[in-house]
Amino acid sequence: LFPQGQLLAKSWTSLFGGQSGAALRGPIYSFNGRNVLTDPLWPQRLAWHGSTPRGGHARRWDCQGWRSSGAAEGMATALGEGRLLAGHRHNCSTP
């Protein structure tokens, strides 16, 4: 049984509207029910998004067309930071 009704953010705008300091609230579960913030299966705990802090497309940093032999980078945010679109460049090969 999975918890329901937990508040992730106060509003859509606070989560994606360019407020890189918007705090995520509550756990985030994978499709198989694991809490990605605490489960050892998720060592990096990254949210890959390829976006700028204001929600636009970060064209050079979206891992589009990435191949395993490449050294491309994409924008991702560490979920523990609590700032969904803050983003930092990470190698697209990062699991």
Short mmCIF file of C-alpha atoms in Angstrom, two decimals:
data_model
loop_
_atom_site.label_atom_id
_atom_site.label_comp_id
_atom_site.label_asym_id
_atom_site.label_seq_id
_atom_site.Cartn_x
_atom_site.Cartn_y
_atom_site.Cartn_z
CA LEU A 1 0.00 0.00 0.00
CA PHE A 2 1.46 3.34 -1.06
CA PRO A 3 0.96 6.60 0.81
CA GLN A 4 -1.49 8.91 -0.90
CA GLY A 5 -2.36 12.54 -0.58
CA GLN A 6 1.17 13.70 0.32
CA LEU A 7 1.97 17.23 -0.79
CA LEU A 8 4.90 17.35 -3.22
CA ALA A 9 4.78 21.13 -3.81
CA LYS A 10 2.44 23.98 -2.93
CA SER A 11 1.59 24.69 -6.58
CA TRP A 12 2.58 23.93 -10.17
CA THR A 13 4.19 27.36 -10.36
CA SER A 14 6.28 26.79 -7.24
CA LEU A 15 7.55 23.50 -8.70
CA PHE A 16 8.27 24.55 -12.31
CA GLY A 17 7.72 28.29 -12.67
CA GLY A 18 11.33 29.39 -12.54
CA GLN A 19 11.63 29.31 -8.76
CA SER A 20 14.69 27.12 -8.53
CA GLY A 21 14.44 27.33 -4.74
CA ALA A 22 11.00 25.69 -4.62
CA ALA A 23 11.24 22.94 -2.02
CA LEU A 24 9.99 19.45 -2.82
CA ARG A 25 7.88 18.03 -0.03
CA GLY A 26 7.47 14.35 0.79
CA PRO A 27 8.91 11.17 -0.72
CA ILE A 28 9.13 10.43 -4.44
CA TYR A 29 8.35 6.86 -5.50
CA SER A 30 9.50 4.91 -8.54
CA PHE A 31 6.94 2.95 -10.55
CA ASN A 32 7.79 -0.17 -8.54
CA GLY A 33 7.09 1.58 -5.22
CA ARG A 34 10.65 2.35 -4.08
CA ASN A 35 11.37 5.67 -2.40
CA VAL A 36 14.07 7.10 -4.68
CA LEU A 37 15.28 9.46 -1.93
CA THR A 38 16.26 6.61 0.40
CA ASP A 39 16.54 3.40 -1.64
CA PRO A 40 20.12 2.21 -2.38
CA LEU A 41 19.03 1.25 -5.92
CA TRP A 42 19.06 5.02 -6.69
CA PRO A 43 22.63 6.05 -5.72
CA GLN A 44 22.63 9.29 -7.76
CA ARG A 45 19.04 10.40 -6.98
CA LEU A 46 18.87 12.66 -10.03
CA ALA A 47 15.85 14.09 -11.82
CA TRP A 48 16.89 14.37 -15.48
CA HIS A 49 15.05 17.23 -17.13
CA GLY A 50 17.15 19.01 -19.79
CA SER A 51 15.67 22.35 -18.73
CA THR A 52 16.91 25.77 -17.73
CA PRO A 53 16.06 27.00 -14.21
CA ARG A 54 13.08 28.86 -15.72
CA GLY A 55 11.72 25.71 -17.41
CA GLY A 56 12.94 26.33 -20.96
CA HIS A 57 14.71 23.76 -23.09
CA ALA A 58 18.45 23.63 -22.37
CA ARG A 59 19.31 22.75 -25.97
CA ARG A 60 22.98 21.90 -25.47
CA TRP A 61 22.35 19.99 -22.24
CA ASP A 62 19.43 17.64 -22.85
CA CYS A 63 21.15 14.31 -23.72
CA GLN A 64 19.13 14.22 -26.96
CA GLY A 65 20.86 11.95 -29.42
CA TRP A 66 23.19 10.65 -26.70
CA ARG A 67 25.10 7.44 -27.41
CA SER A 68 26.82 5.31 -24.77
CA SER A 69 30.22 6.01 -26.34
CA GLY A 70 29.71 9.78 -26.14
CA ALA A 71 30.71 12.32 -23.53
CA ALA A 72 27.54 14.42 -23.76
CA GLU A 73 26.17 16.21 -20.70
CA GLY A 74 22.59 16.91 -19.69
CA MET A 75 20.82 18.96 -17.06
CA ALA A 76 19.74 17.07 -13.96
CA THR A 77 18.98 17.99 -10.39
CA ALA A 78 19.85 16.08 -7.26
CA LEU A 79 16.48 15.38 -5.64
CA GLY A 80 17.89 15.87 -2.15
CA GLU A 81 18.56 19.54 -2.95
CA GLY A 82 14.83 20.23 -3.05
CA ARG A 83 15.14 22.48 -6.10
CA LEU A 84 13.70 20.62 -9.07
CA LEU A 85 14.90 22.85 -11.92
CA ALA A 86 18.07 24.18 -10.30
CA GLY A 87 20.04 21.77 -12.46
CA HIS A 88 23.67 21.00 -12.98
CA ARG A 89 25.36 19.35 -15.93
CA HIS A 90 25.92 15.64 -15.54
CA ASN A 91 27.42 13.15 -17.96
CA CYS A 92 24.59 11.51 -19.89
CA SER A 93 26.14 8.10 -19.06
CA THR A 94 25.42 8.57 -15.34
CA PRO A 95 23.07 5.78 -14.23
#
